[in-house]
Coordinates of C-alpha atoms in Angstrom, one line a residue:
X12 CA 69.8 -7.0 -34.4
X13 CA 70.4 -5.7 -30.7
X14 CA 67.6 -3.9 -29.3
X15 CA 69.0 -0.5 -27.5
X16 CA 69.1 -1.9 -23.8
X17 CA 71.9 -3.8 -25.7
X18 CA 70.9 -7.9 -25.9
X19 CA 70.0 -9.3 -28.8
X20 CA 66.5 -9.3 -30.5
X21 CA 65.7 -12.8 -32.4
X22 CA 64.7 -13.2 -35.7
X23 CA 61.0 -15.7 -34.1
X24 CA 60.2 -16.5 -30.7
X25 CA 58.4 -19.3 -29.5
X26 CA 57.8 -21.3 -26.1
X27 CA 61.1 -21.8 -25.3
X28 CA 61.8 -18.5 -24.7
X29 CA 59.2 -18.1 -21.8
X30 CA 61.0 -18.1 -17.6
X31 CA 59.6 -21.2 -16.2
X32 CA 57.5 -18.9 -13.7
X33 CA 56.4 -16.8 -16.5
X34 CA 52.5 -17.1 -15.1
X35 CA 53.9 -16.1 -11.8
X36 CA 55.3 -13.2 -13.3
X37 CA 52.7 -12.2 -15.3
X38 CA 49.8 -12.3 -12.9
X39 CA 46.7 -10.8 -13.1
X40 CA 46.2 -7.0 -13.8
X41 CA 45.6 -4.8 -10.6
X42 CA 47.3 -7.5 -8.3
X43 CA 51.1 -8.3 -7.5
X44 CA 53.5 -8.0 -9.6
X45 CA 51.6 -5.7 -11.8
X46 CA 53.0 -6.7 -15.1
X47 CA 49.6 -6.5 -17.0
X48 CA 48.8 -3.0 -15.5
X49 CA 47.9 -1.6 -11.8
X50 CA 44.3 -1.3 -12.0
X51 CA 41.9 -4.2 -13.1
X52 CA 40.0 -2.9 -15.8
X53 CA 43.0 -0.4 -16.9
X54 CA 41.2 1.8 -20.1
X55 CA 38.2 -0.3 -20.4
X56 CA 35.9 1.9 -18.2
X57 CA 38.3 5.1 -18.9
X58 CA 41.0 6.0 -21.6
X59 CA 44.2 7.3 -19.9
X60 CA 44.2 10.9 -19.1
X61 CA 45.1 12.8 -22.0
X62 CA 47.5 15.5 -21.0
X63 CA 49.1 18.5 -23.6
X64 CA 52.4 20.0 -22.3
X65 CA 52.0 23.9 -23.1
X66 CA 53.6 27.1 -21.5
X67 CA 55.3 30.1 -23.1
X68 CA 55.6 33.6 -23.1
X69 CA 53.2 35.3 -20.4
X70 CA 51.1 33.5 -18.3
X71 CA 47.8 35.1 -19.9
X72 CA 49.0 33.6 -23.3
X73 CA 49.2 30.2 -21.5
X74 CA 46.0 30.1 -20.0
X75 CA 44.7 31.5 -23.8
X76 CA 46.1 27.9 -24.8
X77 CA 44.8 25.7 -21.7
X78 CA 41.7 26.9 -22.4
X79 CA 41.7 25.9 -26.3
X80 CA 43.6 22.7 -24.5
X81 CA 40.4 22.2 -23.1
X82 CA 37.8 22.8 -25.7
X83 CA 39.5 20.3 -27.7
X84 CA 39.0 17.6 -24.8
X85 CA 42.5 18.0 -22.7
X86 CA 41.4 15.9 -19.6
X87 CA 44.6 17.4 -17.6
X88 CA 47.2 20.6 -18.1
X89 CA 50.8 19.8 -17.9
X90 CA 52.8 22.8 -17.3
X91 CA 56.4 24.3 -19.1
X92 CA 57.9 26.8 -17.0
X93 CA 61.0 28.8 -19.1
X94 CA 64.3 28.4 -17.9
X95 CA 65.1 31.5 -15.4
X96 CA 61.4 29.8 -13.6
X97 CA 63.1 26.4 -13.9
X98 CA 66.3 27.8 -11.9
X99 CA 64.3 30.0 -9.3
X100 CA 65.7 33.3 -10.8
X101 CA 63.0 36.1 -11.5
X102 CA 62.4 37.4 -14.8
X103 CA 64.4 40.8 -14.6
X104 CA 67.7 39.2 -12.9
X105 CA 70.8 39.8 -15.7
X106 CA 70.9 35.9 -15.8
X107 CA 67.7 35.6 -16.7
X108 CA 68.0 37.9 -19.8
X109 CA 66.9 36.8 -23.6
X110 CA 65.5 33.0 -21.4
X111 CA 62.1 35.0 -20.8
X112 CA 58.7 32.8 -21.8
X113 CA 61.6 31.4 -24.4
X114 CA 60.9 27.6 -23.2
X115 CA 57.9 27.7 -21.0
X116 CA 55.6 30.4 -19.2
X117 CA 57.2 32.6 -16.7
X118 CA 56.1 32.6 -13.5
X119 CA 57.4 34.8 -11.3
X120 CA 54.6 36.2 -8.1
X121 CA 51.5 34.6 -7.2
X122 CA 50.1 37.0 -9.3
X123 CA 51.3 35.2 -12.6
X124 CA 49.8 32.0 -11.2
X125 CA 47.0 34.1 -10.9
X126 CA 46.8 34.7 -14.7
X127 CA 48.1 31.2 -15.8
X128 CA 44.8 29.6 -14.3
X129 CA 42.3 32.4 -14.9
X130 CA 38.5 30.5 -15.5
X131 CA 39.9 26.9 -15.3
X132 CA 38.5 25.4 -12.4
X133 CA 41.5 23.7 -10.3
X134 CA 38.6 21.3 -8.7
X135 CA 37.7 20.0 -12.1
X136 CA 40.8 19.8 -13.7
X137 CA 44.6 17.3 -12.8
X138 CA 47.3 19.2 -13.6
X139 CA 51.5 18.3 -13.8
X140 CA 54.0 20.7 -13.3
X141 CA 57.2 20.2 -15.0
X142 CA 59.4 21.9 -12.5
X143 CA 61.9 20.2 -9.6
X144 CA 64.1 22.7 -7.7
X145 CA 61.6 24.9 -7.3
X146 CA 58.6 22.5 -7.5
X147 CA 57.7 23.2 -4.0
X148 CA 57.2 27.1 -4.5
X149 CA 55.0 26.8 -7.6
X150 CA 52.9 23.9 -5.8
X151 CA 52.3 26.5 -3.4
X152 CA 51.5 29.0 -5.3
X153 CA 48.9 26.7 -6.9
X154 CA 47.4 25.9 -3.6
X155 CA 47.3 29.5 -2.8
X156 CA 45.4 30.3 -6.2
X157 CA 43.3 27.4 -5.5
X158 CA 42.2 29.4 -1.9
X159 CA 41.2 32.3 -3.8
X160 CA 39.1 30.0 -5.9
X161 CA 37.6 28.8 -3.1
X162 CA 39.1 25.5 -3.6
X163 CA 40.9 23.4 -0.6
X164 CA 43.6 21.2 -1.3
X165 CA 41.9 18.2 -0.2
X166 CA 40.4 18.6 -3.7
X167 CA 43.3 19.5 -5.7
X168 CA 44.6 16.8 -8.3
X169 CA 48.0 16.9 -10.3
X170 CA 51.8 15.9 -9.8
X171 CA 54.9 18.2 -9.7
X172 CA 57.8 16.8 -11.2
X173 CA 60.4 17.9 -8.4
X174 CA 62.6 15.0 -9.4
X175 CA 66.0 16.7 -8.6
X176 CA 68.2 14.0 -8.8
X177 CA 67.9 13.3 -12.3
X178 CA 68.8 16.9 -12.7
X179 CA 72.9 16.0 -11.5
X180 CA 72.4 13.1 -13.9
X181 CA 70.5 14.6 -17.1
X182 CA 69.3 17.6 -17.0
X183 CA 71.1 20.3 -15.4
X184 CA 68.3 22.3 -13.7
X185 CA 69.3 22.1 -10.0
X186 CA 70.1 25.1 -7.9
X187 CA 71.0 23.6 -4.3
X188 CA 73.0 20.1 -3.2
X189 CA 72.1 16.9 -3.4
X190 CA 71.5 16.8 0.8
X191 CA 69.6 20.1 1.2
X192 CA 67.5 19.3 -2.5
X193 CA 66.7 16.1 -0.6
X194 CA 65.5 17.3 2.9
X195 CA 62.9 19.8 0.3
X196 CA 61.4 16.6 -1.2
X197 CA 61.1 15.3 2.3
X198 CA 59.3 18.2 3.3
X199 CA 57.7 18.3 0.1
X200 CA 55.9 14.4 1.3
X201 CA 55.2 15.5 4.7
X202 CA 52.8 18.9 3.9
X203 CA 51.2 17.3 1.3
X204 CA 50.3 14.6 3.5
X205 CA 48.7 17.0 5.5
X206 CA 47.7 19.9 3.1
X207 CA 46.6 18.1 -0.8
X208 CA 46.5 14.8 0.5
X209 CA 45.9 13.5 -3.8
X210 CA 48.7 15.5 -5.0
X211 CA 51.2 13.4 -6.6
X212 CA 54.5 14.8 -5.1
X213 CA 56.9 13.9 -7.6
X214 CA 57.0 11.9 -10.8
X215 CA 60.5 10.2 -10.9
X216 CA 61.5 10.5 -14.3
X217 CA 63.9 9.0 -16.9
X218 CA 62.2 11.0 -19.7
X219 CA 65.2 12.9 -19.3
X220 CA 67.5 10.7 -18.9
X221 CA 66.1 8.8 -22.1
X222 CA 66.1 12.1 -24.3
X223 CA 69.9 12.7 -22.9
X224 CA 70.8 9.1 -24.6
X225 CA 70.0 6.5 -22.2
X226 CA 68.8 3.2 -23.2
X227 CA 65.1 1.7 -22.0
X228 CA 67.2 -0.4 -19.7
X229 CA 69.2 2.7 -18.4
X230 CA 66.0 4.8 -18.0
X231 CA 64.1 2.7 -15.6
X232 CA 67.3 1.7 -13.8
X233 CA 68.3 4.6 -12.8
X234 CA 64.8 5.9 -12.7
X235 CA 64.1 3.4 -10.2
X236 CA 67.9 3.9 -8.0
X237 CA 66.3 7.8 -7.9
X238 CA 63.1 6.5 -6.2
X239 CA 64.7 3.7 -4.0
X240 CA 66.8 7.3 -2.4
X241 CA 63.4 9.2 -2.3
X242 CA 61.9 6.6 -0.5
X243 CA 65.1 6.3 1.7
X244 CA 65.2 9.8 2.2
X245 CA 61.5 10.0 3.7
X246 CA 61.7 7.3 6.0
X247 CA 64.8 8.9 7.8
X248 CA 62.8 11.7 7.9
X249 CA 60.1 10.0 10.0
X250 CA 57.5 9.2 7.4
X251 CA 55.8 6.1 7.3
X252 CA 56.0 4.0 3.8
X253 CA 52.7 3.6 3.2
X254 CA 51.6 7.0 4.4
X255 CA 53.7 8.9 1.3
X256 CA 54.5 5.9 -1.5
X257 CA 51.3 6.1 -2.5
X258 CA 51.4 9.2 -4.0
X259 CA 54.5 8.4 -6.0
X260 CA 54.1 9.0 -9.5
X261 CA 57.1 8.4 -12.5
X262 CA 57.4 9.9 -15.7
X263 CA 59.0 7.8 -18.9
X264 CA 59.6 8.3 -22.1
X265 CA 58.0 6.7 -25.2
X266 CA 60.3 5.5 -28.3
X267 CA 59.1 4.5 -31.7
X268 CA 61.1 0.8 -30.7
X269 CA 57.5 -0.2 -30.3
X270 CA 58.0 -4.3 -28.9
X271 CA 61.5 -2.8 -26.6
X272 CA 59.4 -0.2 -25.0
X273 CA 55.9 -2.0 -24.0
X274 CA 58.4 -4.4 -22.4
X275 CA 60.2 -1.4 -20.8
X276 CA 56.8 -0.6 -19.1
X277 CA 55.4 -4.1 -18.0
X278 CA 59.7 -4.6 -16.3
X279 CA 59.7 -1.2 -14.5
X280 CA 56.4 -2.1 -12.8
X281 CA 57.3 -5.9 -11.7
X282 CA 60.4 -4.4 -10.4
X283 CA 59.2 -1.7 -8.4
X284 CA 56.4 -3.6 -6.8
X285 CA 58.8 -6.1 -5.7
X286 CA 61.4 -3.1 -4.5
X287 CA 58.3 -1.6 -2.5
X288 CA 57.1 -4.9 -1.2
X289 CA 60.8 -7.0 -0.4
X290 CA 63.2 -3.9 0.3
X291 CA 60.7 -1.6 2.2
X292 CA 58.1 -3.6 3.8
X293 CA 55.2 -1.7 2.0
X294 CA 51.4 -3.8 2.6
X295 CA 49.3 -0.9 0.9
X296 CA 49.4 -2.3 -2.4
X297 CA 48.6 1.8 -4.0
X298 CA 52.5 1.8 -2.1
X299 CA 53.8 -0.8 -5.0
X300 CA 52.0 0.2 -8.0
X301 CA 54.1 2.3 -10.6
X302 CA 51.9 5.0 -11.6
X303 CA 53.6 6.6 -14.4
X304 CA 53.0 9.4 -17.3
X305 CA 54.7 9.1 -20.8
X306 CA 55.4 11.5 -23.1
X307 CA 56.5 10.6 -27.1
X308 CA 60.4 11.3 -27.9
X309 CA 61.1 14.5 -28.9
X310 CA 64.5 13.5 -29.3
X311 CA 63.3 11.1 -31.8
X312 CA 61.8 14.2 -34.1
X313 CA 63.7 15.3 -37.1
X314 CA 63.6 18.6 -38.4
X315 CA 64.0 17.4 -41.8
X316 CA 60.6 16.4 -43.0
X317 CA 58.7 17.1 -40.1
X318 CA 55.5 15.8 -41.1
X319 CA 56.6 12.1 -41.0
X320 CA 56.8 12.9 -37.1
X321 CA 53.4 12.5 -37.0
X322 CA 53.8 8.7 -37.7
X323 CA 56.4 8.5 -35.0
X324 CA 54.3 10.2 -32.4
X325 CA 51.6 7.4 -33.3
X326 CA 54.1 4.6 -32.8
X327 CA 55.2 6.3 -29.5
X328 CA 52.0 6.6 -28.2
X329 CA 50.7 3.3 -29.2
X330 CA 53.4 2.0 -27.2
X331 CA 52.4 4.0 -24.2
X332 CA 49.3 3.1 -24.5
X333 CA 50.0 -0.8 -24.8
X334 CA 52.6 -0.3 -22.0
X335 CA 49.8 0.6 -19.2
X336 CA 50.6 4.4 -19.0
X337 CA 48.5 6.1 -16.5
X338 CA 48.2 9.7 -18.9
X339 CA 50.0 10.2 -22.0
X340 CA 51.6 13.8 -23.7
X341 CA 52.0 13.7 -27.2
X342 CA 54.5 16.2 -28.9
X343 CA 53.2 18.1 -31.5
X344 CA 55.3 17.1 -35.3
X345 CA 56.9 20.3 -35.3
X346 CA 58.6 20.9 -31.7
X347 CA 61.9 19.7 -33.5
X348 CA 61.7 23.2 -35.0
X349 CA 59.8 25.5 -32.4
X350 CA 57.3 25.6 -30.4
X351 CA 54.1 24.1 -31.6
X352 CA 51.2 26.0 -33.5
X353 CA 48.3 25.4 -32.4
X354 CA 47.0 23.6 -35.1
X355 CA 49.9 21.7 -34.6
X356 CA 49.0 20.7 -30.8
X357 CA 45.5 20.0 -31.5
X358 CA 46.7 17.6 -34.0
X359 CA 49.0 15.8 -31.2
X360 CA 45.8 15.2 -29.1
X361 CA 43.9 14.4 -31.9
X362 CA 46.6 11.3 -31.9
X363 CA 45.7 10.1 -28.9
X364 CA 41.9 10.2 -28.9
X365 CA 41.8 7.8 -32.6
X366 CA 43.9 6.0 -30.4
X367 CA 41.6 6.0 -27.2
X368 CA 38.5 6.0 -29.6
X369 CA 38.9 4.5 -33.2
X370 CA 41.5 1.5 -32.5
X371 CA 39.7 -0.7 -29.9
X372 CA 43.2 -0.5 -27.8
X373 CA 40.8 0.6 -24.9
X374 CA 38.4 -2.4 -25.1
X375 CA 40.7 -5.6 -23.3
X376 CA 43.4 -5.2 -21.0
X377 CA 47.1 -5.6 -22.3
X378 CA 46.3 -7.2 -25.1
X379 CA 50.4 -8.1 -25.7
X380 CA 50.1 -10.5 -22.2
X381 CA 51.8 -13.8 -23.5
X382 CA 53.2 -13.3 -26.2
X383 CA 56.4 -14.8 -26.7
X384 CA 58.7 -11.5 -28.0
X385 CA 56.6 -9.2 -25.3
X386 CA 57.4 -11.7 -22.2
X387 CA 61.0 -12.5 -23.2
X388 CA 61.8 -8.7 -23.8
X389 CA 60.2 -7.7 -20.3
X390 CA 62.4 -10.5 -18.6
X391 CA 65.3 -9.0 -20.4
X392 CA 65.2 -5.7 -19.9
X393 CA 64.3 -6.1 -16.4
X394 CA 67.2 -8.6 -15.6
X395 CA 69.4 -5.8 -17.8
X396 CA 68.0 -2.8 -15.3
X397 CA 68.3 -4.6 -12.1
X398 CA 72.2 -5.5 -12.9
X399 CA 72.7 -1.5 -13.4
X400 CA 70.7 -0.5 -10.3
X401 CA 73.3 -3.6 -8.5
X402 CA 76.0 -1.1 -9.8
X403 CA 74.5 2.2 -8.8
X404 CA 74.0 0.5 -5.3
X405 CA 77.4 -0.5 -5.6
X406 CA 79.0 3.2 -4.8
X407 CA 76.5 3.5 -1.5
X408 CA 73.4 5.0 -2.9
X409 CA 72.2 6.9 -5.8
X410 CA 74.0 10.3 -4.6
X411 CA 77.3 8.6 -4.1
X412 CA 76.9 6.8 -7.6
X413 CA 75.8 10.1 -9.4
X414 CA 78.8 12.3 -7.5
X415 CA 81.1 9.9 -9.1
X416 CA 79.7 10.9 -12.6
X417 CA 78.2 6.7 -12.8
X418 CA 74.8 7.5 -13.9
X419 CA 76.2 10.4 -16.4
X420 CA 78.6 8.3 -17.8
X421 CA 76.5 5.3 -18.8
X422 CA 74.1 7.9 -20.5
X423 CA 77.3 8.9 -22.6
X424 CA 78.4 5.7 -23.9
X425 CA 74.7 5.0 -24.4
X426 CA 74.4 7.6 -26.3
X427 CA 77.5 7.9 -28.5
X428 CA 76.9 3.9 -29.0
X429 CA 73.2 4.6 -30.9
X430 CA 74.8 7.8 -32.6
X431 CA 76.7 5.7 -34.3
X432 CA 75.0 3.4 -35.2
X433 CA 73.0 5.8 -37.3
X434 CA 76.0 7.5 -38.8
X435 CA 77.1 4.1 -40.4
X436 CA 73.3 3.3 -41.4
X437 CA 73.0 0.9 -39.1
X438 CA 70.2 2.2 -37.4
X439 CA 67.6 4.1 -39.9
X440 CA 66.1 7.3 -39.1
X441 CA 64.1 8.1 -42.0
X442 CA 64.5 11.5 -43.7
X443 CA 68.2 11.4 -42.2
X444 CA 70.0 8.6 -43.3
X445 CA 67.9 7.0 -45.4
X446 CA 64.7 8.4 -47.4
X447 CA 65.6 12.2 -47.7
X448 CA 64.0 14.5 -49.7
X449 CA 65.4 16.1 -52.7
X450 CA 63.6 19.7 -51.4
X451 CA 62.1 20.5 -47.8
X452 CA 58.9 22.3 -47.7
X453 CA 58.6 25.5 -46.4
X454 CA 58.0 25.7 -43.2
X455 CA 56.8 28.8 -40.5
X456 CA 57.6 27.8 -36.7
X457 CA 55.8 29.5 -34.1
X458 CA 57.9 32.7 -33.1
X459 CA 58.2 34.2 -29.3
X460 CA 57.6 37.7 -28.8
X461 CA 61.0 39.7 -27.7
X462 CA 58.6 42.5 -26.2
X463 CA 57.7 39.4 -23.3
X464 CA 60.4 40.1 -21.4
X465 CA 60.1 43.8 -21.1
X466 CA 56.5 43.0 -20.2
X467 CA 57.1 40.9 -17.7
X468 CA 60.0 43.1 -16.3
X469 CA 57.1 45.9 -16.0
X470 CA 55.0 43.5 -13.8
X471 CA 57.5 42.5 -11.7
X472 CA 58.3 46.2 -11.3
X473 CA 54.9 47.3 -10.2
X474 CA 54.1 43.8 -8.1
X475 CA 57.4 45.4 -5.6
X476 CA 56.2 48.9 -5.6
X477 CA 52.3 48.0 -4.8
X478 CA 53.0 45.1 -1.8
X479 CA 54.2 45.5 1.9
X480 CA 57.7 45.0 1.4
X481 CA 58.4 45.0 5.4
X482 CA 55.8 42.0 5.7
X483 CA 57.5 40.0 2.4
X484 CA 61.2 40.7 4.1
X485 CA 59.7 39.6 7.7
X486 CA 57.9 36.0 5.6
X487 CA 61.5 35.6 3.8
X488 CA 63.2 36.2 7.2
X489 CA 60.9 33.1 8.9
X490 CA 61.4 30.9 5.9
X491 CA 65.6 31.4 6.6
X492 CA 65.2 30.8 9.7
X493 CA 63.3 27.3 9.3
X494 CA 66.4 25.8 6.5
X495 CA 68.5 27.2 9.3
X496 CA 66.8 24.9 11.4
X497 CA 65.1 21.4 11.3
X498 CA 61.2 22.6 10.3
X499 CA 59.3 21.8 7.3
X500 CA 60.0 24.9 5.4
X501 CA 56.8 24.4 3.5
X502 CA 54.8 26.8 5.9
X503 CA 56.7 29.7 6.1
X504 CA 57.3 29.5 2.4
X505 CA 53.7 29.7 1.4
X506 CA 53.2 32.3 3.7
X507 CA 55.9 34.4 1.7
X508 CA 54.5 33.8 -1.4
X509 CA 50.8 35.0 -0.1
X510 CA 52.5 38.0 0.7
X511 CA 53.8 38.5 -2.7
X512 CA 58.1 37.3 -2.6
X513 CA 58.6 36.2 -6.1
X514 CA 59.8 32.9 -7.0
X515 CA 64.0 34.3 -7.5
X516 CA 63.8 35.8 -3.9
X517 CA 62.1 32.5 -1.8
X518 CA 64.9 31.0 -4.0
X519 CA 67.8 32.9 -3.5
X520 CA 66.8 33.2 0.6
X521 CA 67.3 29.3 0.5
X522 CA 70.5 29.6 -1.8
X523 CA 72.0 31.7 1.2
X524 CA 71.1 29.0 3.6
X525 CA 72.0 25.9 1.8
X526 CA 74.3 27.2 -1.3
X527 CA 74.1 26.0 -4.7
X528 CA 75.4 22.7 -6.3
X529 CA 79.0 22.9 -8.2
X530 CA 79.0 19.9 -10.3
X531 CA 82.6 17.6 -10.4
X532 CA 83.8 17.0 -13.6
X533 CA 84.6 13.6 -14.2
X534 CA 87.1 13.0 -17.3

């Protein structure tokens, strides 16, 4: 049998299989390489955060559900944004129609922030956002809520995703070029730096990439080509290494291919420590540990007997949490069908705490260090990931590799390759090709109100008809003026938001600066 990254998995492993440097390699935890974690006592003083991705509809049905999140003993919010959000459109743009609070909340004004984080203390509370071409404008309006709350960013905790490179590759949500997208994340770095100094300012992520098709070999390599650029990116812009790697964060996927995927997470963290330390001279060792968040595979839920997704979300997370993941999301059994219940989300976090609590997983640290398959598989996959990133590398840089449709194409095969594979049996999925059920059970998905969108079309209505339009078009105005230019945009942004601009006009002012992104199709 082949294991997805594509070499082949042994029938017993002994010794022999073993680098001759394996101790080397394996090291302590908390110290250099990091293969057995990046903090010393890892979950035996405190589980990983325990994170529930939620958002849809309005923003006051959102915070209903953060704060039942909470009760239930959420230690962090990860936020869904819907699509027209995702894009920087507002809600009552043509292109926006029949997308409203369809995916995610919609956020549209500060004033929807507002409501999204009504009660919940933003200086008790980490919180992710799952957004990248607009990540900067809904960190600010965070920060700005934050203010009201009487909250300074100094104390604000969380990451925002604004990974937009993996959006060419994967995913599909960019709105400007690759050049102009990566001057934001620059400028991104630098205010953080100086304004939320413990905000994670992006989470490189192959979840995507994994849930398009790619293999665990082909999610951290290109994962990790995205981050090299990032890191690139910064230091042309004048930042010192160890003033913004730090605050890296990435965001992988979890598989039910329990043994392949713990060595997935123990190769992306040797490699990136010795990227950080060999290719970009980093000394702060917090600049060469791979902080990462997992979420389960949702591509891995079936529709057809949904209630078997239950076990694979406990594989998945099992191997998260044998990996070294730094917080964890667990999808909820049904979100091949809909959105989740809330039954149905309290019994995806409920997952995570027998883990955390019941399984003694929490009470030694990597408990898979030496054993034979674990330590072969991790040199594998990372000698099979640091051949593709020698191939990405080979076009110039990640950008150069992904506007020759590289990265996308890889994904393809990938994918096509484990497609069929289950077709012909090959690889079970149970319930689909193997196991079905002669009769499915009734089942009632959660359903999105229609009348959201009219609702939020009202508020957007009445937010432009109350505020001093002169002031937002004079804040928009500075904002142009600064992409014109070579200033941080950051400022002028946030002060455009505090005066009320929505989210589709800060956008659409940068989209007349910088244009949008016309992707080549590659055939």
């Amino acid at each position: 049998m082949n294991a997805e990254s594509g070499f082949e998995i042994k029938p017993v492993y002994d010794s022999g299989d073993l680098s001759a440097d394996a101790e080397e390699r394996l090291g302590r935890p908390g110290e250099f390489p990091y293969t057995r974690g990046v903090y010393p006592t890892m979950y035996t003083e405190r589980p990983w955060t325990m994170r529930q991705y939620a958002g849809f509809g309005t923003a006051a049905e959102s915070n209903a559900r953060y704060h039942q999140l909470l009760k239930a003993g959420t230690m962090g919010l990860s936020v869904a944004f819907d699509l027209p959000t995702q894009m920087g459109y507002d809600s009552d743009e043509p292109i926006a129609h029949g997308e409203v609070g369809k995916v995610g909340v919609a956020i549209d004004s500060l004033d929807d922030m507002r409501r999204l984080f009504r009660d919940i203390p933003l200086d008790r509370v980490s919180t992710s956002m799952t957004i990248n071409a607009p990540g900067s404008v809904l960190l600010l309006l965070y920060q700005l809520v934050a203010e009201e709350q009487g909250v300074p960013g100094a104390a604000l905790q969380g990451t925002i995703q604004n990974d937009i490179l993996k959006e060419y590759i994967a995913r599909g949500t960019y709105i400007f070029p690759p050049k102009p997208s990566l001057r934001l994340v620059a400028d991104t770095f630098a205010y953080c730096q100086a304004e939320i100094p413990r905000w994670n300012t992006i989470s490189i992520s192959g979840y995507h990439m994994a849930e398009a098709g790619a293999s665990p070999a082909q999610e951290i390599a290109f994962t990790l080509a995205n981050g090299i650029e990032y890191v690139r990116t910064a230091i042309a812009a004048g930042l010192a290494v160890d003033d913004f790697a730090p605050r890296l964060s990435f965001f992988f996927v979890a598989r039910t291919t329990l043994l392949e995927e713990i060595a997935k997470f123990r190769a992306a963290r040797r490699m990136w420590a010795r990227i950080m330390r060999d290719e970009f001279g980093a000394k702060n060792p917090k600049s060469q540990m791979l902080r990462f968040h997992t979420q389960t595979a949702g591509v891995q839920l079936t529709a057809q007997q949904p209630e078997v997704n239950l076990v694979r979300v406990a594989v998945q997370a099992l191997g998260a949490v044998a990996g070294g993941t730094q917080s964890l999301h667990t999808n909820a059994y049904d979100e091949a069908i809909a959105l989740p219940t809330e039954k149905s989300a309290r019994l995806a976090l409920r997952t995570q705490q027998v883990l955390a609590y019941e399984t003694g997983m929490v009470d030694t640290v990597d408990p898979f260090a030496g054993s034979y398959v674990i330590e072969a598989m991790t040199d594998e996959v990372e000698a099979t990931a640091t051949a593709l990133i020698e191939r990405v590398f080979g076009y110039g840089s990640a950008v150069d590799a992904i506007e020759q449709g590289f990265q996308k194409q890889e994904i393809e095969a990938s994918a096509y390759r484990i497609s069929q594979q289950i077709d012909a049996g090959e690889r079970v999925v149970v319930g689909v090709n193997r196991f079905g059920a002669d009769e499915e059970e009734k089942y009632e998905p959660l359903r999105v109100d229609p009348a959201i969108e009219a609702e939020q079309v009202a508020r957007l209505g009445a937010l432009r008809a109350e505020r001093d339009g002169t002031a937002v078009e004079a804040a928009l105005a500075d904002l142009r003026k600064a992409a014109e230019g070579t200033d941080n945009v950051l400022p002028p942004m946030r002060e455009a938001l505090r005066r009320r601009a929505t989210v589709g006009e800060v956008c659409h002012t940068l989209r007349g600066v910088w244009g949008v992104h016309q992707p080549v199709e590659h055939f």
